[in-house]
Each structure stands twice: as C-alpha cells, then as structure tokens.
Coordinates of C-alpha atoms and ligand atoms in Angstrom, one line a residue:
X7 CA -30.2 68.5 -1.6
X8 CA -31.5 65.5 0.4
X9 CA -28.7 63.2 1.5
X10 CA -29.4 59.7 2.7
X11 CA -27.4 59.0 5.9
X12 CA -27.4 55.9 8.1
X13 CA -26.4 54.8 11.6
X14 CA -27.1 51.8 13.8
X15 CA -26.3 50.3 17.2
X16 CA -26.4 53.5 19.1
X17 CA -26.8 51.6 22.3
X18 CA -27.9 54.7 24.2
X19 CA -27.9 53.0 27.6
X20 CA -24.1 53.6 27.4
X21 CA -23.7 57.3 28.5
X22 CA -20.7 57.9 26.3
X23 CA -22.8 57.0 23.3
X24 CA -25.3 59.7 24.0
X25 CA -22.8 62.4 23.1
X26 CA -22.4 60.7 19.7
X27 CA -26.2 60.8 19.3
X28 CA -26.1 64.5 20.1
X29 CA -23.7 64.9 17.2
X30 CA -26.1 63.3 14.7
X31 CA -27.1 66.4 12.7
X32 CA -28.2 66.8 9.1
X33 CA -25.8 68.5 6.7
X34 CA -28.8 70.0 4.8
X35 CA -32.4 70.5 6.0
X36 CA -33.8 67.8 3.7
X37 CA -31.5 65.0 4.8
X38 CA -32.9 61.6 5.7
X39 CA -31.5 59.3 8.4
X40 CA -31.7 55.5 8.6
X41 CA -31.5 54.1 12.1
X42 CA -30.8 50.4 11.6
X43 CA -31.6 49.0 15.0
X44 CA -30.2 48.6 18.5
X45 CA -31.0 52.1 19.6
X46 CA -31.3 50.6 23.1
X47 CA -33.2 48.1 25.3
X48 CA -35.6 50.3 27.2
X49 CA -38.7 51.4 25.5
X50 CA -38.5 55.0 26.7
X51 CA -34.8 55.4 25.7
X52 CA -35.7 54.2 22.2
X53 CA -38.6 56.7 22.0
X54 CA -36.6 59.6 23.3
X55 CA -33.7 59.0 20.9
X56 CA -35.8 58.5 17.8
X57 CA -38.0 61.6 18.7
X58 CA -34.8 63.7 19.1
X59 CA -33.5 62.5 15.7
X60 CA -36.8 63.1 14.0
X61 CA -36.8 66.7 15.3
X62 CA -33.5 67.2 13.4
X63 CA -33.9 65.2 10.1
X64 CA -36.5 65.5 7.4
X65 CA -37.2 61.8 7.6
X66 CA -36.1 59.0 10.0
X67 CA -36.4 55.4 9.0
X68 CA -36.1 52.8 11.8
X69 CA -35.8 49.0 11.8
X70 CA -35.7 47.0 15.0
X71 CA -32.5 45.4 16.3
X72 CA -32.5 42.6 18.8
X73 CA -32.0 45.0 21.7
X74 CA -35.3 46.9 21.1
X75 CA -37.0 43.5 21.1
X76 CA -35.6 42.4 24.4
X77 CA -37.9 42.3 27.4
X78 CA -35.3 43.7 29.8
X79 CA -36.0 43.2 33.5
X80 CA -35.2 46.9 34.1
X81 CA -37.7 48.2 31.6
X82 CA -41.1 49.2 32.9
X83 CA -42.5 48.1 29.5
X84 CA -42.6 44.4 29.8
X85 CA -44.2 43.6 26.5
X86 CA -42.8 40.5 24.7
X87 CA -42.3 39.4 21.1
X88 CA -44.8 40.5 18.5
X89 CA -46.7 42.7 21.0
X90 CA -43.5 44.6 21.8
X91 CA -42.6 45.1 18.1
X92 CA -46.2 46.3 17.4
X93 CA -45.9 48.8 20.3
X94 CA -42.6 50.0 19.0
X95 CA -44.2 50.6 15.6
X96 CA -47.0 52.5 17.2
X97 CA -44.5 54.6 19.1
X98 CA -42.6 55.4 15.9
X99 CA -45.8 56.4 14.1
X100 CA -46.7 58.7 17.0
X101 CA -43.3 60.4 16.5
X102 CA -43.4 60.5 12.7
X103 CA -40.7 57.8 12.3
X104 CA -41.0 55.3 9.4
X105 CA -40.9 51.6 10.1
X106 CA -41.0 48.3 8.1
X107 CA -44.8 48.5 8.5
X108 CA -45.1 51.7 6.5
X109 CA -45.2 52.2 2.7
X110 CA -41.6 52.2 1.5
X111 CA -40.5 55.8 1.1
X112 CA -39.0 56.9 -2.2
X113 CA -35.8 58.9 -2.0
X114 CA -35.2 61.3 -4.9
X115 CA -31.5 60.7 -5.9
X116 CA -29.5 62.4 -8.6
X117 CA -29.8 59.3 -10.7
X118 CA -33.5 58.9 -10.2
X119 CA -35.9 57.6 -7.5
X120 CA -34.7 54.9 -5.1
X121 CA -37.0 52.9 -2.9
X122 CA -35.8 52.7 0.7
X123 CA -37.0 49.4 2.1
X124 CA -36.7 49.0 5.9
X125 CA -36.9 45.3 6.7
X126 CA -37.4 43.3 9.9
X127 CA -36.3 39.7 9.2
X128 CA -34.6 38.5 12.4
X129 CA -32.6 35.2 12.2
X130 CA -33.3 31.5 12.0
X131 CA -29.9 30.0 13.1
X132 CA -29.1 28.9 9.6
X133 CA -25.7 30.6 9.8
X134 CA -24.7 27.5 11.8
X135 CA -21.4 27.1 13.6
X136 CA -18.7 25.5 11.3
X137 CA -18.9 21.7 11.3
X138 CA -22.4 21.4 12.8
X139 CA -25.4 20.0 11.0
X140 CA -28.4 21.1 13.0
X141 CA -29.6 24.1 15.0
X142 CA -29.3 22.1 18.2
X143 CA -25.7 21.1 17.5
X144 CA -24.8 24.7 16.6
X145 CA -26.4 26.0 19.8
X146 CA -24.7 23.3 21.8
X147 CA -21.3 24.4 20.4
X148 CA -22.1 28.1 21.4
X149 CA -22.9 27.0 24.9
X150 CA -19.8 24.9 25.1
X151 CA -17.5 27.8 24.2
X152 CA -19.5 30.2 26.3
X153 CA -20.5 32.6 23.5
X154 CA -24.3 32.8 23.7
X155 CA -26.4 35.8 22.5
X156 CA -28.5 37.4 25.3
X157 CA -31.4 37.0 22.9
X158 CA -31.7 33.5 24.2
X159 CA -32.9 34.9 27.5
X160 CA -34.5 38.2 26.6
X161 CA -35.8 38.1 23.0
X162 CA -39.1 36.3 23.3
X163 CA -40.8 35.1 20.1
X164 CA -44.4 35.2 21.5
X165 CA -46.8 34.1 20.1
X166 CA -44.5 32.2 17.8
X167 CA -43.1 29.0 19.3
X168 CA -39.5 30.0 18.5
X169 CA -37.4 32.8 17.0
X170 CA -37.0 31.0 13.7
X171 CA -40.7 30.7 13.2
X172 CA -41.1 34.4 13.7
X173 CA -38.2 35.0 11.3
X174 CA -39.8 32.9 8.6
X175 CA -43.1 34.7 9.0
X176 CA -41.3 38.0 8.7
X177 CA -39.5 36.8 5.5
X178 CA -42.8 35.9 3.9
X179 CA -44.2 39.3 4.7
X180 CA -41.1 41.1 3.5
X181 CA -40.9 39.1 0.3
X182 CA -44.5 40.1 -0.6
X183 CA -43.7 43.8 0.1
X184 CA -40.4 43.7 -1.9
X185 CA -42.0 41.8 -4.8
X186 CA -44.6 44.6 -5.1
X187 CA -42.0 47.3 -5.8
X188 CA -42.0 48.7 -9.3
X189 CA -39.3 46.6 -11.0
X190 CA -38.0 49.7 -12.8
X191 CA -36.8 51.1 -9.4
X192 CA -33.6 50.3 -7.6
X193 CA -33.6 50.0 -3.8
X194 CA -31.7 50.6 -0.6
X195 CA -32.3 47.6 1.6
X196 CA -32.1 48.3 5.3
X197 CA -32.0 45.6 8.0
X198 CA -30.4 45.2 11.4
X199 CA -29.0 41.8 10.6
X200 CA -26.9 41.4 7.4
X201 CA -28.7 39.9 4.4
X202 CA -25.7 37.8 3.5
X203 CA -23.5 35.6 5.7
X204 CA -20.1 36.8 4.4
X205 CA -19.8 39.8 6.8
X206 CA -20.0 37.4 9.7
X207 CA -16.7 35.9 8.7
X208 CA -15.1 39.0 10.4
X209 CA -16.6 38.1 13.8
X210 CA -14.2 37.4 16.6
X211 CA -16.3 34.4 17.7
X212 CA -17.6 32.6 14.6
X213 CA -20.2 30.7 16.6
X214 CA -22.0 34.0 17.1
X215 CA -23.0 34.1 13.4
X216 CA -26.1 31.9 14.2
X217 CA -27.7 35.0 15.8
X218 CA -26.8 37.2 12.8
X219 CA -29.2 36.4 9.9
X220 CA -30.6 33.8 7.7
X221 CA -29.5 32.0 4.5
X222 CA -33.0 32.7 3.0
X223 CA -32.0 36.3 2.2
X224 CA -28.8 35.5 0.5
X225 CA -29.9 36.7 -2.9
X226 CA -32.1 39.6 -1.9
X227 CA -29.6 42.3 -2.7
X228 CA -29.6 41.0 -6.3
X229 CA -33.3 40.0 -6.6
X230 CA -34.5 43.3 -5.3
X231 CA -32.1 45.6 -7.2
X232 CA -30.2 47.0 -4.2
X233 CA -27.7 49.9 -4.9
X234 CA -26.8 49.7 -1.2
X235 CA -27.6 47.2 1.6
X236 CA -27.4 48.9 5.0
X237 CA -27.0 46.8 8.2
X238 CA -25.6 46.8 11.7
X239 CA -25.5 44.3 14.5
X240 CA -22.0 43.0 14.1
X241 CA -20.4 46.2 15.5
X242 CA -17.8 46.0 12.7
X243 CA -18.4 49.2 10.8
X244 CA -17.1 49.0 7.2
X245 CA -17.9 49.1 3.5
X246 CA -17.8 45.9 1.5
X247 CA -19.1 44.7 -1.9
X248 CA -20.8 41.4 -2.6
X249 CA -21.8 40.5 -6.1
X250 CA -21.1 44.1 -7.1
X251 CA -23.5 45.6 -4.5
X252 CA -22.3 48.0 -1.8
X253 CA -22.9 46.8 1.7
X254 CA -22.6 49.4 4.5
X255 CA -22.3 48.3 8.1
X256 CA -23.1 51.5 9.9
X257 CA -22.9 50.5 13.5
X258 CA -21.5 52.6 16.3
X259 CA -21.2 49.8 18.9
X260 CA -20.2 50.0 22.5
X261 CA -17.8 52.7 23.9
X262 CA -15.3 49.9 24.7
X263 CA -15.4 48.9 21.0
X264 CA -15.2 52.4 19.3
X265 CA -12.5 53.6 21.6
X266 CA -10.3 50.8 20.3
X267 CA -10.7 51.8 16.7
X268 CA -8.1 53.9 15.0
X269 CA -10.4 56.8 14.1
X270 CA -13.0 58.5 16.4
X271 CA -16.6 57.4 15.8
X272 CA -18.2 58.9 12.8
X273 CA -21.7 59.9 14.0
X274 CA -23.3 58.6 10.8
X275 CA -22.5 57.3 7.3
X276 CA -23.4 58.9 4.0
X277 CA -25.3 56.1 2.0
X278 CA -26.2 58.2 -1.0
X279 CA -25.6 61.8 -1.8
X280 CA -28.5 63.9 -2.9
X281 CA -28.6 66.0 -6.1
X282 CA -27.4 69.6 -5.7
X283 CA -30.4 71.9 -5.4
Ligands
FE2_21 FE1 -25.7 46.2 18.6
FE2_22 FE1 -27.9 43.8 17.4

C-alpha cells in the first residue's frame, strides 16, 4: 500500500529537530511524504534534508515556507525572491523531489485517484489585525506591539515591488493549474500558509495572522474538491474541519515549542491511508 504522510516546519537549523527528521521513515516502501515548508533557512540544509527524505520515501512533495525564501546573512546562497525560489525548484528537481512547478502527482487511494496539489501562494496581509482597515494600519499595529515577522527583513519579493504582488501573481498561476484538474477528481491541497483564516484564531499573537495567508484562497478547499488541506507555518499541529473538509496542520515547530506539548513529537502525520496491497 502507498500511504500519504505529511510533515512541515522541520526547522533543521535546530539540532534537536534533526533527530526527529532521522525518525521520518516510511511504513511501507511505496509511501509518499509531503513536506509543507520551513525545512530550514540555509539552502544546503534544505537540500540535504530533502535528499535524505527522498532516499527513504517513494515520493517527496515539497512546497516552500517563508524560511526557505529568506535570504539569511549566514547562508552562502544569497539569491533573493523569485530567483531563490527558482533555484530551490531546480535543486528539488535534481534530487527527484516534486514542487508546485511540476505536474500534480496522482495518488492512488482506496477510494480512487486523488490529485496532490502542492501550492506556493505566500500572503498578502489581508488577514489584517483586528480593528484595522489598511495594510499599513495593520503593520503599524504589529510594530507597536513588537510582533513582527522576520520576513519583513529577510523575505525579499524581487523582482516584484512587494510581497503581496508576488502573492497575487502566485494565486493567478495556481488558479490556472487548479482549474485544469479533471473535475471528476478530488484533491489534497498542500500549502505552507493555511488556505483559510480560521486556524489563525489560535495564534498567541493575533497580529501575526497578517503573515499567514490571504483571503483570496478562502473557498479553494471547496472550489477545488479537497478531501484534505495540508498546511503548516502556525506551529499549532492539529486536525480541524472547515465546511466539512479536513484540515491538517502538520508542523513540528521549534524544540522549545514541541517540548511544551503533552505528547512527544509525532515525526509525521498520516493524511490518507493507502489501499491494502
Ligand atoms: Fe515554521
Ligand atoms: Fe513558516
């Protein structure tokens, strides 16, 4: 059987997270693994982790998180924005890892084929802070309370003028790809940032939501026939249902976060179980 597993936010620059990555092993030889972003910041770390996982799983499907897109001062690879993303995609292809730029793979489930659609959609600040009317007001509020995503310093949108323009370009491209899927097929939608705003209500700091997605994907789980929507980024691993669709946040998070949780970290989450062979 080929099971479909998922994980995200491995943050391998934290040494204690590497032992969790070591425990990411398939249950059966045909299993697939979704890696929903934030493997790490440094290009070489991302490549090493994805290559390792690809040597174990029959298929690995990656989407970028904000951390892969950072231009970190400590990284010898100083590419920015779209050029950095394109280089990550080339690196994935060299290692046999699927990305949002490849044909969507079709997973053979017990109830029929399911299209696994990795998406890179970023965010456009439309999950504004409560009581604010514009992006600027919302950002000002975040600066005032001292909760500002490091993306503001390290995630460069080049050649786009700003991150929201890059986001809107990605949405246009993603919509075209999703519209082209056979309407008879259901999907697993995979993105680093949640497609709907509701999961961000669980954030400790509500102003952080503006770096967590876009209102423009609010109906994608319905429009594109998702059986499961997989995401990460919030570091609040859990299963929820919105409009009858299962959402799985599959993030590991930082050691300081997973050590606080009641249960030890599960190396990965079963998204869909394969048919018995
Ligand atoms: Fe993360
Ligand atoms: Fe993230």
